[in-house]
Short mmCIF file of C-alpha atoms and ligand atoms in Angstrom, two decimals:
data_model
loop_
_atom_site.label_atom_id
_atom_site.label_comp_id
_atom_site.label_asym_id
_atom_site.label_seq_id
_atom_site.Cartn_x
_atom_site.Cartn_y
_atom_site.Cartn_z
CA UNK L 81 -14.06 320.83 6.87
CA UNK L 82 -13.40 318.71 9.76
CA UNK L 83 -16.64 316.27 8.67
CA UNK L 84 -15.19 316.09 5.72
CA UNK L 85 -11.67 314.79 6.23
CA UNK L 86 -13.53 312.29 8.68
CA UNK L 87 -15.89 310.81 5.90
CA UNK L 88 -11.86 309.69 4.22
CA UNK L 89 -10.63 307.93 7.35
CA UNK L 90 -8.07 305.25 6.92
CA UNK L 91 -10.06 301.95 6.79
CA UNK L 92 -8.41 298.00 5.79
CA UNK L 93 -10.30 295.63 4.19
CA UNK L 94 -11.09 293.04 6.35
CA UNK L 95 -9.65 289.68 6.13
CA UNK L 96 -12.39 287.86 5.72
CA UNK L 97 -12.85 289.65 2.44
CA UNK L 98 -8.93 289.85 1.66
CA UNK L 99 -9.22 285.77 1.49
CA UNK L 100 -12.06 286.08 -1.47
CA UNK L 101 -8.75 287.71 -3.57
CA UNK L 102 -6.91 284.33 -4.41
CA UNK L 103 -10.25 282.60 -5.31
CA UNK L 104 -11.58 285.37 -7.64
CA UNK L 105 -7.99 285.80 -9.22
CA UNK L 106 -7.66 282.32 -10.03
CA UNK L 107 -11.09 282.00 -11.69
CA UNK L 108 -10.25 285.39 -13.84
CA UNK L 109 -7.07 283.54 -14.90
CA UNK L 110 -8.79 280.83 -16.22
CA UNK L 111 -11.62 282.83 -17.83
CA UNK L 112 -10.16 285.79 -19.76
CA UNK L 113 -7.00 283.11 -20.65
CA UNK L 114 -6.45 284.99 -24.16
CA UNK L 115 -8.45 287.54 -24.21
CA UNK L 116 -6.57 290.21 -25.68
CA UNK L 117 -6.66 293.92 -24.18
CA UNK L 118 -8.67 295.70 -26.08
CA UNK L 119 -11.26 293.60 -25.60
CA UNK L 120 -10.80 293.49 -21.62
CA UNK L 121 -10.45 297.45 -22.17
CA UNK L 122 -14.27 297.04 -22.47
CA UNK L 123 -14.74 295.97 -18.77
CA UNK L 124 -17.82 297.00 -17.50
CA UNK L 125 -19.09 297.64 -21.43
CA UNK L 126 -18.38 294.02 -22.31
CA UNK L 127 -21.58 291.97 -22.43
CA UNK L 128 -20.51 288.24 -21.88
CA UNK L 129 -23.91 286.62 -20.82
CA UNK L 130 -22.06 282.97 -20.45
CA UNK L 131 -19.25 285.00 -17.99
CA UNK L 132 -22.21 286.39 -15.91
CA UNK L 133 -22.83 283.09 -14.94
CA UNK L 134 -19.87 281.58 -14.48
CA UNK L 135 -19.59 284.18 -11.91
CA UNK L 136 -23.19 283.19 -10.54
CA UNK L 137 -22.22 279.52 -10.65
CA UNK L 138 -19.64 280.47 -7.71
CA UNK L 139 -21.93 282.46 -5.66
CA UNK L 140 -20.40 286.13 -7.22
CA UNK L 141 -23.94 287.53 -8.10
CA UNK L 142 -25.00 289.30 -5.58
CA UNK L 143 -22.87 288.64 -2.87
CA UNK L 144 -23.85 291.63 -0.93
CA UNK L 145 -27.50 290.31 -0.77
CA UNK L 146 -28.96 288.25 1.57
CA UNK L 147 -28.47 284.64 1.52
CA UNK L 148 -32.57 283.79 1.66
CA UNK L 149 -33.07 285.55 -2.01
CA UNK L 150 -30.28 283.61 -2.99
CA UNK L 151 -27.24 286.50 -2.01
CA UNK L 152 -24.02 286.01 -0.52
CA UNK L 153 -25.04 287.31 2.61
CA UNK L 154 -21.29 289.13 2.76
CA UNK L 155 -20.39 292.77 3.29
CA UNK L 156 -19.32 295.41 0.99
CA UNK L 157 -15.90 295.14 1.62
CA UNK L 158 -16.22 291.23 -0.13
CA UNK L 159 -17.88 292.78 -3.14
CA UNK L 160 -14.98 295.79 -3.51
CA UNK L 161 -12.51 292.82 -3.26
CA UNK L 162 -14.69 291.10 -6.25
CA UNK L 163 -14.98 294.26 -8.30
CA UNK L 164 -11.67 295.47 -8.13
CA UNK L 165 -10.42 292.16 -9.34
CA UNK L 166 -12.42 292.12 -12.08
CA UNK L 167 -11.98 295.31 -13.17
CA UNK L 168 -8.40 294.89 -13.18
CA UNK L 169 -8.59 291.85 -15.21
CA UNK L 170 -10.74 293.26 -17.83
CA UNK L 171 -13.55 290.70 -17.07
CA UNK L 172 -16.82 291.45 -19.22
CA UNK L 173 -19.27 292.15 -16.39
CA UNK L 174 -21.60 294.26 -18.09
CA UNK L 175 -24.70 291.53 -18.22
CA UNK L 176 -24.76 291.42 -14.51
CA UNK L 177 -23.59 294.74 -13.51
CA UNK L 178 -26.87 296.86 -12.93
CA UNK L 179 -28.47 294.08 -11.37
CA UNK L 180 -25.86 293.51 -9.44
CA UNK L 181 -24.69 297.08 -8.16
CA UNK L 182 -27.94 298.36 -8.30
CA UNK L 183 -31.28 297.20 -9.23
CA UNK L 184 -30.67 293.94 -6.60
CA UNK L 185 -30.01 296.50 -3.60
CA UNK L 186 -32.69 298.88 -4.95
CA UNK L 187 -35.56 295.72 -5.04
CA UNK L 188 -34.30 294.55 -1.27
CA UNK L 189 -34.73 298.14 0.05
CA UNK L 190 -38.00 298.99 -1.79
CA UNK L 191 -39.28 296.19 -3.50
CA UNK L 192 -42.47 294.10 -1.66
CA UNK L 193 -41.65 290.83 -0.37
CA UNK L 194 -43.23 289.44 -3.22
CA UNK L 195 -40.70 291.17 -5.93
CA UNK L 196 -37.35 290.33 -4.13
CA UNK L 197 -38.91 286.54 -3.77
CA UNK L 198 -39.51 286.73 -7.60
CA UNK L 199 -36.28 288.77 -9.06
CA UNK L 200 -33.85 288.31 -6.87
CA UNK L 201 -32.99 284.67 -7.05
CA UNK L 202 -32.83 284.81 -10.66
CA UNK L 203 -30.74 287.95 -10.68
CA UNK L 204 -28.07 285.98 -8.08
CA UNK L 205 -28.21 283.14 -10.89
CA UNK L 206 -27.35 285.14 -13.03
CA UNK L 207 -30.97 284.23 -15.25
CA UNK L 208 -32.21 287.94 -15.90
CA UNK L 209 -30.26 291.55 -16.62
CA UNK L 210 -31.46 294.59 -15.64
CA UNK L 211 -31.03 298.08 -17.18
CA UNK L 212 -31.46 301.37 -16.17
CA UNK L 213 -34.45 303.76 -17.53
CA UNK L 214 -33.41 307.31 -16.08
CA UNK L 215 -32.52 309.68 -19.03
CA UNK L 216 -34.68 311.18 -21.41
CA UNK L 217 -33.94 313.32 -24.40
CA UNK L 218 -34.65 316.18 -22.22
CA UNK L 219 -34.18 315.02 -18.92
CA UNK L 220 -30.05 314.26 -18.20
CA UNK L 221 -28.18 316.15 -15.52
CA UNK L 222 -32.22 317.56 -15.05
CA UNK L 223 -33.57 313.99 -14.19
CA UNK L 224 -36.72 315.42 -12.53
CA UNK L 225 -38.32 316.75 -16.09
CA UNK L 226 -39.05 313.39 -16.86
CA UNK L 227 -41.78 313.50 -19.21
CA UNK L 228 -42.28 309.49 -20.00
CA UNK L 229 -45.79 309.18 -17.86
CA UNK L 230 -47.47 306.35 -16.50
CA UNK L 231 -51.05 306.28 -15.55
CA UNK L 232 -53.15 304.26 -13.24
CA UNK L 233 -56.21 301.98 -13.99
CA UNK L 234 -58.23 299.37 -12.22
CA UNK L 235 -55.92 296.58 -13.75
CA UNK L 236 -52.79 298.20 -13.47
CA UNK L 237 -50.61 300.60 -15.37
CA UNK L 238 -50.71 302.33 -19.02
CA UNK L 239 -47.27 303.85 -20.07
CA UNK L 240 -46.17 306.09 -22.68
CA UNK L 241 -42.83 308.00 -23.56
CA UNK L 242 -39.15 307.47 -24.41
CA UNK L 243 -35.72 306.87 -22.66
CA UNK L 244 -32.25 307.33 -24.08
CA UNK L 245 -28.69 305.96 -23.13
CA UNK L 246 -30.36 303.07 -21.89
CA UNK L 247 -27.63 300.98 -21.36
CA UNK L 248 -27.65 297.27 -22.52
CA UNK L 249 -31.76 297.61 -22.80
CA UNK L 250 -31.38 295.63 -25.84
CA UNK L 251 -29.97 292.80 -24.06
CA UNK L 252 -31.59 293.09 -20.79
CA UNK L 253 -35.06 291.37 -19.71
CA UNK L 254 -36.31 293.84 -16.90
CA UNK L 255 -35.82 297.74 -16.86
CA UNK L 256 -35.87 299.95 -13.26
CA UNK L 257 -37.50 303.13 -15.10
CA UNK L 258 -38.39 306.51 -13.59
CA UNK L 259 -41.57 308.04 -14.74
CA UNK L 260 -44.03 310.67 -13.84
CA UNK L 261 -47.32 308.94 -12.13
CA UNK L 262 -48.91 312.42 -11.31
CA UNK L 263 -48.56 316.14 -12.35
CA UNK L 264 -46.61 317.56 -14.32
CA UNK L 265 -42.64 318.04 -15.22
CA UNK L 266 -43.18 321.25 -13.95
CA UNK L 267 -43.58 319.82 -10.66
CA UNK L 268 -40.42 318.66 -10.43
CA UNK L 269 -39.61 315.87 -7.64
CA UNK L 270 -42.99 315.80 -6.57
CA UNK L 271 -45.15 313.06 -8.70
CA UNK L 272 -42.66 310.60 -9.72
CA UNK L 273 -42.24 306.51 -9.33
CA UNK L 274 -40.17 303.84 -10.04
CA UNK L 275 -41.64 300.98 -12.23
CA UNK L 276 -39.63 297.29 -13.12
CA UNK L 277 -40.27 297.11 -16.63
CA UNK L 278 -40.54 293.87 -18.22
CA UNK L 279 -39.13 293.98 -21.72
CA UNK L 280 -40.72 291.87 -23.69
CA UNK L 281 -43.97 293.35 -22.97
CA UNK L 282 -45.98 294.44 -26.12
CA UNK L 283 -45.42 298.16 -27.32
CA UNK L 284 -41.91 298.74 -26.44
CA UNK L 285 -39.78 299.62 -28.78
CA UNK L 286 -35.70 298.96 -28.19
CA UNK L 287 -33.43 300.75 -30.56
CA UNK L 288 -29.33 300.38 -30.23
CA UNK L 289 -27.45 303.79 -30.70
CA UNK L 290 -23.94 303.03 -32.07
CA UNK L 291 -20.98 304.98 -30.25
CA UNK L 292 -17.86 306.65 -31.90
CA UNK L 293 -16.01 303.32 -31.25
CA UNK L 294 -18.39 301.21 -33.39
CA UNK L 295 -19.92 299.68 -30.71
CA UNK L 296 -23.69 299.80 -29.56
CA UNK L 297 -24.23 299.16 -25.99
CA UNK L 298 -26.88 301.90 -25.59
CA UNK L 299 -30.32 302.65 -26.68
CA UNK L 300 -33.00 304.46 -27.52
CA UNK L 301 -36.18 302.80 -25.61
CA UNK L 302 -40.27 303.77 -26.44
CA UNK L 303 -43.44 302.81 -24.80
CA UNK L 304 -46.34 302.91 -26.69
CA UNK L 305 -49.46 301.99 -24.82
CA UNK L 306 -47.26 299.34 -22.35
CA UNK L 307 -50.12 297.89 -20.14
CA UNK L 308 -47.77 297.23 -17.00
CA UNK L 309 -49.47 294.61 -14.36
CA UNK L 310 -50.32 296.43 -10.94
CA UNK L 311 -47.29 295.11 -9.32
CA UNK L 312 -44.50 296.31 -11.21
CA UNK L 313 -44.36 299.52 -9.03
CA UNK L 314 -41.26 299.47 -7.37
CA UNK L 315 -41.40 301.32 -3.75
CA UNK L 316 -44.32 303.84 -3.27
CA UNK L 317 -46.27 306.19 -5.97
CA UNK L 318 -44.77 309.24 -6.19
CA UNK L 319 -40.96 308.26 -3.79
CA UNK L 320 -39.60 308.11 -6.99
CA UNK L 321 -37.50 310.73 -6.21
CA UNK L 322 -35.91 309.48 -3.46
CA UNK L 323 -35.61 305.77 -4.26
CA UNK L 324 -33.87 307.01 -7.19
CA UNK L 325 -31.10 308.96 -5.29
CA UNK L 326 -30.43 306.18 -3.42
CA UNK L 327 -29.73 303.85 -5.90
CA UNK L 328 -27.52 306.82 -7.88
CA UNK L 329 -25.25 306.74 -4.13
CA UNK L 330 -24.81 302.94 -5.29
CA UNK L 331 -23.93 303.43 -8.25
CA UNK L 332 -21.34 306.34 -7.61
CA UNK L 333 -19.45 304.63 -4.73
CA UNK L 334 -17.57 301.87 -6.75
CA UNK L 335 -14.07 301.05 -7.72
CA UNK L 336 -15.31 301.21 -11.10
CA UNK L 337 -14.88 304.83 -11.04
CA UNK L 338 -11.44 304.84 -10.83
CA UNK L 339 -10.19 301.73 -12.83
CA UNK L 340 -11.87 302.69 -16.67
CA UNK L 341 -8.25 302.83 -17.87
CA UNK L 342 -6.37 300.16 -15.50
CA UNK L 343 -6.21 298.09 -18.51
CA UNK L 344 -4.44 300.14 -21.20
CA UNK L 345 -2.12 301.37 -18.06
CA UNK L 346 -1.21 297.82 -17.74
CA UNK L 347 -0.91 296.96 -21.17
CA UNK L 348 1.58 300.01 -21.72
CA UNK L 349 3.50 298.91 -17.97
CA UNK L 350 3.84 295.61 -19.76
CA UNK L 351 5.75 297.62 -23.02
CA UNK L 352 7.49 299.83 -20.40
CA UNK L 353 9.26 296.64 -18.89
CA UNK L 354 10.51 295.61 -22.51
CA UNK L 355 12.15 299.14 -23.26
CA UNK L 356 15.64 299.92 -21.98
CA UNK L 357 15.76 303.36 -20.49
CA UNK L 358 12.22 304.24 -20.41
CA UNK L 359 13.27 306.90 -17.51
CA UNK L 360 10.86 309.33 -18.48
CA UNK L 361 7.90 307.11 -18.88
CA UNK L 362 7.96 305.23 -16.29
CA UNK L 363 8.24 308.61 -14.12
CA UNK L 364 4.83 309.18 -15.59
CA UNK L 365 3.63 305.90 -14.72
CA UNK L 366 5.08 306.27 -11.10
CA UNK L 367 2.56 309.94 -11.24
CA UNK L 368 -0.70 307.98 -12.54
CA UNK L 369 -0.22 305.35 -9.56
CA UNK L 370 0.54 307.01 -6.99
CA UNK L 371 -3.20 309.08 -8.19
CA UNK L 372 -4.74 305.62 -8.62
CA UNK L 373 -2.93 304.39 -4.71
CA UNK L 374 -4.77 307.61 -3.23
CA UNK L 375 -8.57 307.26 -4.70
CA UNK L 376 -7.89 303.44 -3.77
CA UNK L 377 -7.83 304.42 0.18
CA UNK L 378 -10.42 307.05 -0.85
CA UNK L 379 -12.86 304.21 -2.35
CA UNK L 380 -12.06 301.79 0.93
CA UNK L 381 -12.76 304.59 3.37
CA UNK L 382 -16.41 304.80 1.44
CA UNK L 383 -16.77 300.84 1.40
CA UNK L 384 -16.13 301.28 4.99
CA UNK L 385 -18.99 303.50 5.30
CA UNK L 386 -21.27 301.43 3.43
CA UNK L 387 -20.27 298.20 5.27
CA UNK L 388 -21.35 300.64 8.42
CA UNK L 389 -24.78 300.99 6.85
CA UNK L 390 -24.02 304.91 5.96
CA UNK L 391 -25.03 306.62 2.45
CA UNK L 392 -22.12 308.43 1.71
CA UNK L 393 -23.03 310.49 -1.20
CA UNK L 394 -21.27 313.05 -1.13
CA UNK L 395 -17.73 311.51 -0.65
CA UNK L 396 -18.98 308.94 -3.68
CA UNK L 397 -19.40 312.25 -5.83
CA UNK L 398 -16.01 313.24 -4.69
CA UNK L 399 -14.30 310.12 -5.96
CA UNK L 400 -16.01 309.99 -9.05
CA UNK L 401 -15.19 313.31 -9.93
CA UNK L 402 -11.27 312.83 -9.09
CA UNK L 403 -11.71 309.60 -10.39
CA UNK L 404 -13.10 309.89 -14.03
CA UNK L 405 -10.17 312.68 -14.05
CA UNK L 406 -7.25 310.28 -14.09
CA UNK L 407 -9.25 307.45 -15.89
CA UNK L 408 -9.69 310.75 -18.74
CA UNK L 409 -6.33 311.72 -18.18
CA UNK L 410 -4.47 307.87 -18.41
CA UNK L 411 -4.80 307.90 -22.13
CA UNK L 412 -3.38 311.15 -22.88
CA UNK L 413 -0.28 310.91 -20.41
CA UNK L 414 -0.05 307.37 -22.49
CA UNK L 415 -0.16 308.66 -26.09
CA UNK L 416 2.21 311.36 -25.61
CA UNK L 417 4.72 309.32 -23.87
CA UNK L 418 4.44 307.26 -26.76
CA UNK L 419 4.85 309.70 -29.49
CA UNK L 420 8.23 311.63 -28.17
CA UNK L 421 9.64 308.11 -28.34
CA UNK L 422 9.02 307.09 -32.31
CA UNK L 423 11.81 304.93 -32.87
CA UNK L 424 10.38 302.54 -29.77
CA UNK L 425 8.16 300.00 -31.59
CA UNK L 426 4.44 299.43 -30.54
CA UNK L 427 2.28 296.18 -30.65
CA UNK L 428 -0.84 296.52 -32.22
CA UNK L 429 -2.50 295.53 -29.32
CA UNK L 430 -1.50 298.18 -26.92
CA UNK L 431 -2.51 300.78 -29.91
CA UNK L 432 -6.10 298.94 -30.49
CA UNK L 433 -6.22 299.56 -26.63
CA UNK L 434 -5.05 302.98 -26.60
CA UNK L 435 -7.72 304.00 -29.40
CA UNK L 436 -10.24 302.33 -27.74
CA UNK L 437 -9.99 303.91 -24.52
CA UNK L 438 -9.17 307.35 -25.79
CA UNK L 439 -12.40 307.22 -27.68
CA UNK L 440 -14.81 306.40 -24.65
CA UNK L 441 -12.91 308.26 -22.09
CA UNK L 442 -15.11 311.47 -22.70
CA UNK L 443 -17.80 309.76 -21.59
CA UNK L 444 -16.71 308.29 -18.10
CA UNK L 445 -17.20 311.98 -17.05
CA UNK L 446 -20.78 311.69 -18.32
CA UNK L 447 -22.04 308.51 -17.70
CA UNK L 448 -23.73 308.05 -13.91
CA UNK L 449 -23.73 311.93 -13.25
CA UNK L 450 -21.89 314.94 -15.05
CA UNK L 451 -18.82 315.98 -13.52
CA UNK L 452 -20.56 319.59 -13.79
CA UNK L 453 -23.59 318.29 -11.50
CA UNK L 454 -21.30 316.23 -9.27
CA UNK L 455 -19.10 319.33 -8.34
CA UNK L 456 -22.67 321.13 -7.99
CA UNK L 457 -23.40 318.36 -5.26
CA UNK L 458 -19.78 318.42 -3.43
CA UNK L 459 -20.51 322.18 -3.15
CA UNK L 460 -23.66 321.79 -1.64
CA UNK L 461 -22.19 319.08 0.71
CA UNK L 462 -19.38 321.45 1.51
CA UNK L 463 -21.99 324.09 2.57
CA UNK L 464 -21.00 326.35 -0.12
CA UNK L 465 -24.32 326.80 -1.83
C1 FAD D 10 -21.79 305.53 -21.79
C2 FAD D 10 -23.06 306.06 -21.20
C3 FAD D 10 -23.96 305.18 -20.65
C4 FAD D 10 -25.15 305.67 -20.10
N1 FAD D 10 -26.05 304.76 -19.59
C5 FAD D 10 -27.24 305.20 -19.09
C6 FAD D 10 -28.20 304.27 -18.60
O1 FAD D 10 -27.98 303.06 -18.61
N2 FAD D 10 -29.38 304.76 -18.15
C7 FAD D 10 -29.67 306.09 -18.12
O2 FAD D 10 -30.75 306.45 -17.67
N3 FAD D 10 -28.78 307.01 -18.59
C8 FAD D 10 -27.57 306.58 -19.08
N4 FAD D 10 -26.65 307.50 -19.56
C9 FAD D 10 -27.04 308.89 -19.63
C10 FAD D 10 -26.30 309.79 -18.65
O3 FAD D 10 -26.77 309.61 -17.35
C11 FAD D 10 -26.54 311.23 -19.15
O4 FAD D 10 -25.83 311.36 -20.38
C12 FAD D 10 -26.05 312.26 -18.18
O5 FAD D 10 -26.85 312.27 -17.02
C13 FAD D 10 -26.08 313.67 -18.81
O6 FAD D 10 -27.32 313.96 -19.37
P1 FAD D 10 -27.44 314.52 -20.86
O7 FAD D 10 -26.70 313.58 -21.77
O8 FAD D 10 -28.88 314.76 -21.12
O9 FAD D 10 -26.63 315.88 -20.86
P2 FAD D 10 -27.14 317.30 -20.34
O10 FAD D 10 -27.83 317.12 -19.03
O11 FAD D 10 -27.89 317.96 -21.44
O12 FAD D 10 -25.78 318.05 -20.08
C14 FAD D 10 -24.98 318.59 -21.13
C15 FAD D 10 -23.82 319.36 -20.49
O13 FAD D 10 -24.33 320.46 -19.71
C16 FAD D 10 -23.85 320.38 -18.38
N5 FAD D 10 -24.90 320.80 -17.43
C17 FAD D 10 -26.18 320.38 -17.41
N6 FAD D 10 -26.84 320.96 -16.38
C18 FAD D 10 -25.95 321.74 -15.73
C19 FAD D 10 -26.01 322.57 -14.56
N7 FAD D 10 -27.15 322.70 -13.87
N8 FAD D 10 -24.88 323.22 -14.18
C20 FAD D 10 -23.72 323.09 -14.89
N9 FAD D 10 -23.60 322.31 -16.00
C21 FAD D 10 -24.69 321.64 -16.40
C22 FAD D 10 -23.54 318.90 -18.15
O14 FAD D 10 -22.57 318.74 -17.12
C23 FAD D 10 -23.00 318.49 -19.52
O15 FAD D 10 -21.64 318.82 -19.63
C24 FAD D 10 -25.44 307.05 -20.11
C25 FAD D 10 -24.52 307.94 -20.67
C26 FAD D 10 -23.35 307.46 -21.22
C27 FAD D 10 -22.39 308.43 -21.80
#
């Protein structure tokens, strides 16, 4: 228990990355000027290529990456800064995001000399998007029954199969996809690879699922006969396994996992401050932040231990857990609030918000790991099975 309550000590953000703050604020000002808050609800689902690189222009896309593919060359704790600004803005950061959090990091650590020379430049411009090719229909929370297979030739690759919940494939130019190079699904781990995907290649297939809200940032994705070039192997045949868990510990470990609602909460704050007497709700808002305060220093303490060159994975599990919990639970606390006070007029745009978010928040506890399959990992990390 001890190891645990270390992996949460107290860490600051340094000032060198505190001083990024003013910059990025002032640029968000200028950029979401009118935006209204449903839209900036959509955060990290809002696909704004033009906004991607505006935030390339000032040398936002990956900052984290070094300076000779055309990075930042900073440290985490400058891209939490970055993040948690624009999340708490609202900005629309989903062309960039992937790339960004994870397929940029993923092609420094595994990619050949030749790839990060060739995608990484362009992702830091903020020139090509990257999605994610991990689910199948029958391969979720059990990503290692991935049945979409790829096989080897003299020339290169031939690949065949589907992916689902591809997010943003539609409107991305490159995919990171797992797939099975040898055996079978029965083998489990063993046997699978990580391929970059180019998606305009013939054969592919990109279909946009539309979600409860109306919107359609996901997809179906097939590959029929996709003759993939020798070199779009990411990392070696058959690490697949592992590459992939690495780049799942980046994508778990960010503020985004605690700030899905920060929007809405600030939109109702906002009607809070124009209602006399609002004891009772803003008691309730006092409850959510003080929540939000706590996974804050819980989220720096894991920044910390990636600036330190650690892959805290199972603290990042933790927070998204705890996290997606009071992002789920934000809307609810909101709605009722506003219902035992009926006389209190609403604007529209606070109710556009709260139906919005109410309507996706089941799926923060689904998207980038099940909370079922998180706990299952915390367990394990606690020693417990
Ligand atoms: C908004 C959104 C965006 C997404 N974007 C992407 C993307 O870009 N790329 C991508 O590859 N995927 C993406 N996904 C897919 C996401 O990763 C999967 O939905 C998730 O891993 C769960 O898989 P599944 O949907 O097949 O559900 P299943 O794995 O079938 O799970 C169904 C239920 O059973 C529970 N369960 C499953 N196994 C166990 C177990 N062993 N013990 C206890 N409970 C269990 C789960 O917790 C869940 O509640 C996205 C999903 C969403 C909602």
């Amino acid at each position: 228990m001890a190891g645990l309550l270390d992996s949460f000590s107290h860490a600051d953000i340094p000032a060198g990355a505190e001083a990024l703050r003013p910059q990025v604020k002032a640029f968000l000002a200028e950029q979401m000027a009118g935006r209204p808050a449903d839209a900036r609800a959509r955060s990290w689902s809002g696909f704004d290529a033009d906004f991607s690189r505006a935030v390339a222009a000032r040398g936002w896309l990956g900052l984290t990456l070094p300076r000779e593919y055309g990075g930042g060359g900073a440290d985490a704790f400058s891209r939490f800064v970055l993040v948690e600004e624009f999340l708490a803005a609202g900005a629309p950061v989903a062309a960039h995001w992937i790339g960004d959090r994870q397929s940029g990091p993923l092609l420094l650590h595994y990619g050949t000399e030749a790839q990060r020379r060739h995608y990484l430049p362009r992702m830091c411009a903020g020139e090509i998007f990257f999605c994610i090719g991990m689910s199948e229909p029958n391969a979720g929370s059990d990503l290692a029954s991935v049945r979409t297979r790829a096989i080897g030739g003299e020339d290169g690759w031939t690949l065949n199969g589907q992916k689902i919940w591809t997010t943003y494939a539609h409107k991305s130019h490159y995919m990171i996809a797992l797939v099975r190079t040898s055996g079978t699904s029965d083998d489990r781990q063993k046997g699978l690879s990580q391929f970059i995907i180019d998606l305009s290649l013939p054969g592919i297939d990109i279909r946009p699922i539309v979600d409860l809200t109306g919107d359609s940032h996901f997809n179906e994705v097939f590959f029929d006969d996709v003759h993939l070039p020798a070199d779009a192997l990411v990392g070696q045949e058959g690490a697949g396994w592992a590459q992939v868990n690495a780049e799942l510990a980046f994508e778990r470990s960010g503020p985004e996992r605690i700030y899905s609602s920060i929007v809405l909460l600030d939109c109702w704050a906002d009607h809070l401050r124009g209602v006399p007497d609002a004891h009772a709700g803003l008691a309730v808002l006092g409850r959510l932040l003080a929540r939000m305060a706590v996974l804050r220093e819980m989220s720096i303490a894991v920044t910390a231990r990636l600036a330190a060159g650690e892959s805290p994975v199972i603290e990042a599990a933790l927070i998204k857990d705890i996290g997606t919990a009071l992002e789920q639970e934000i809307p609810v606390a909101i709605a009722e609030a506003l219902a035992a006070h009926p006389e209190v007029p609403v604007t529209d745009e606070l109710l556009r918000t709260l139906a919005f978010v109410s309507q996706v928040a089941p799926a923060y506890s689904l998207r980038g790991g099940t909370r079922e399959i998180l706990r299952g990992m915390i367990a394990r990390g606690l020693g417990l099975r």
